[in-house]
């Protein structure tokens, strides 16, 4: 019987803790999160013509490096990775420029 009351007592303690934790989560109903403004600023500064120019330069440098290096070396693999990432970034910027779609709209 002692074990039963001990379990009930622990259950009541856990329930009380959960109630107090849920009160603070209900209090935070602000729609704007603290990181939204910073994320929007970073996104605005990275996208656009600057990103397109950097992507174009990276594609040219990676393609020249790919042509010069040996195919089996680690440098060649790294250059292929950079080339693939810049093509993907350039495609995202191109889709945004043509259709006005963001990354989430492209994926879904």
mmCIF file with all atom_site columns, N, CA and C in Angstrom, residues 91-92 95-96 99-108:
data_model
loop_
_atom_site.group_PDB
_atom_site.id
_atom_site.type_symbol
_atom_site.label_atom_id
_atom_site.label_alt_id
_atom_site.label_comp_id
_atom_site.label_asym_id
_atom_site.label_entity_id
_atom_site.label_seq_id
_atom_site.pdbx_PDB_ins_code
_atom_site.Cartn_x
_atom_site.Cartn_y
_atom_site.Cartn_z
_atom_site.occupancy
_atom_site.B_iso_or_equiv
_atom_site.pdbx_formal_charge
_atom_site.auth_seq_id
_atom_site.auth_comp_id
_atom_site.auth_asym_id
_atom_site.auth_atom_id
_atom_site.pdbx_PDB_model_num
ATOM 1  N N  . UNK A 1 91  ? 20.425 28.276 -58.926 1.00 0.00 ? 91  UNK A N  1
ATOM 2  C CA . UNK A 1 91  ? 19.095 27.867 -59.390 1.00 0.00 ? 91  UNK A CA 1
ATOM 3  C C  . UNK A 1 91  ? 18.010 28.423 -58.476 1.00 0.00 ? 91  UNK A C  1
ATOM 4  N N  . UNK A 1 92  ? 18.272 28.417 -57.168 1.00 0.00 ? 92  UNK A N  1
ATOM 5  C CA . UNK A 1 92  ? 17.300 28.996 -56.238 1.00 0.00 ? 92  UNK A CA 1
ATOM 6  C C  . UNK A 1 92  ? 17.108 30.481 -56.461 1.00 0.00 ? 92  UNK A C  1
ATOM 7  N N  . UNK A 1 95  ? 15.121 30.902 -59.770 1.00 0.00 ? 95  UNK A N  1
ATOM 8  C CA . UNK A 1 95  ? 13.688 30.618 -59.611 1.00 0.00 ? 95  UNK A CA 1
ATOM 9  C C  . UNK A 1 95  ? 13.004 31.753 -58.869 1.00 0.00 ? 95  UNK A C  1
ATOM 10 N N  . UNK A 1 96  ? 13.676 32.296 -57.849 1.00 0.00 ? 96  UNK A N  1
ATOM 11 C CA . UNK A 1 96  ? 13.095 33.427 -57.124 1.00 0.00 ? 96  UNK A CA 1
ATOM 12 C C  . UNK A 1 96  ? 12.957 34.647 -58.036 1.00 0.00 ? 96  UNK A C  1
ATOM 13 N N  . UNK A 1 99  ? 10.052 33.636 -60.929 1.00 0.00 ? 99  UNK A N  1
ATOM 14 C CA . UNK A 1 99  ? 8.685  33.354 -60.508 1.00 0.00 ? 99  UNK A CA 1
ATOM 15 C C  . UNK A 1 99  ? 8.301  33.991 -59.186 1.00 0.00 ? 99  UNK A C  1
ATOM 16 N N  . UNK A 1 100 ? 9.253  34.543 -58.469 1.00 0.00 ? 100 UNK A N  1
ATOM 17 C CA . UNK A 1 100 ? 8.951  35.152 -57.175 1.00 0.00 ? 100 UNK A CA 1
ATOM 18 C C  . UNK A 1 100 ? 8.674  34.128 -56.092 1.00 0.00 ? 100 UNK A C  1
ATOM 19 N N  . UNK A 1 101 ? 9.157  32.898 -56.271 1.00 0.00 ? 101 UNK A N  1
ATOM 20 C CA . UNK A 1 101 ? 8.926  31.851 -55.287 1.00 0.00 ? 101 UNK A CA 1
ATOM 21 C C  . UNK A 1 101 ? 10.074 31.800 -54.301 1.00 0.00 ? 101 UNK A C  1
ATOM 22 N N  . UNK A 1 102 ? 9.746  31.523 -53.049 1.00 0.00 ? 102 UNK A N  1
ATOM 23 C CA . UNK A 1 102 ? 10.793 31.345 -52.045 1.00 0.00 ? 102 UNK A CA 1
ATOM 24 C C  . UNK A 1 102 ? 11.160 29.877 -51.964 1.00 0.00 ? 102 UNK A C  1
ATOM 25 N N  . UNK A 1 103 ? 12.125 29.547 -51.115 1.00 0.00 ? 103 UNK A N  1
ATOM 26 C CA . UNK A 1 103 ? 12.590 28.166 -50.997 1.00 0.00 ? 103 UNK A CA 1
ATOM 27 C C  . UNK A 1 103 ? 11.512 27.212 -50.536 1.00 0.00 ? 103 UNK A C  1
ATOM 28 N N  . UNK A 1 104 ? 10.668 27.636 -49.605 1.00 0.00 ? 104 UNK A N  1
ATOM 29 C CA . UNK A 1 104 ? 9.604  26.765 -49.117 1.00 0.00 ? 104 UNK A CA 1
ATOM 30 C C  . UNK A 1 104 ? 8.569  26.475 -50.188 1.00 0.00 ? 104 UNK A C  1
ATOM 31 N N  . UNK A 1 105 ? 8.292  27.446 -51.038 1.00 0.00 ? 105 UNK A N  1
ATOM 32 C CA . UNK A 1 105 ? 7.316  27.242 -52.104 1.00 0.00 ? 105 UNK A CA 1
ATOM 33 C C  . UNK A 1 105 ? 7.868  26.328 -53.186 1.00 0.00 ? 105 UNK A C  1
ATOM 34 N N  . UNK A 1 106 ? 9.171  26.345 -53.388 1.00 0.00 ? 106 UNK A N  1
ATOM 35 C CA . UNK A 1 106 ? 9.777  25.489 -54.402 1.00 0.00 ? 106 UNK A CA 1
ATOM 36 C C  . UNK A 1 106 ? 9.733  24.039 -53.956 1.00 0.00 ? 106 UNK A C  1
ATOM 37 N N  . UNK A 1 107 ? 9.982  23.788 -52.666 1.00 0.00 ? 107 UNK A N  1
ATOM 38 C CA . UNK A 1 107 ? 10.020 22.418 -52.152 1.00 0.00 ? 107 UNK A CA 1
ATOM 39 C C  . UNK A 1 107 ? 8.635  21.805 -52.118 1.00 0.00 ? 107 UNK A C  1
ATOM 40 N N  . UNK A 1 108 ? 7.636  22.553 -51.689 1.00 0.00 ? 108 UNK A N  1
ATOM 41 C CA . UNK A 1 108 ? 6.302  21.963 -51.515 1.00 0.00 ? 108 UNK A CA 1
ATOM 42 C C  . UNK A 1 108 ? 5.511  21.858 -52.764 1.00 0.00 ? 108 UNK A C  1
#
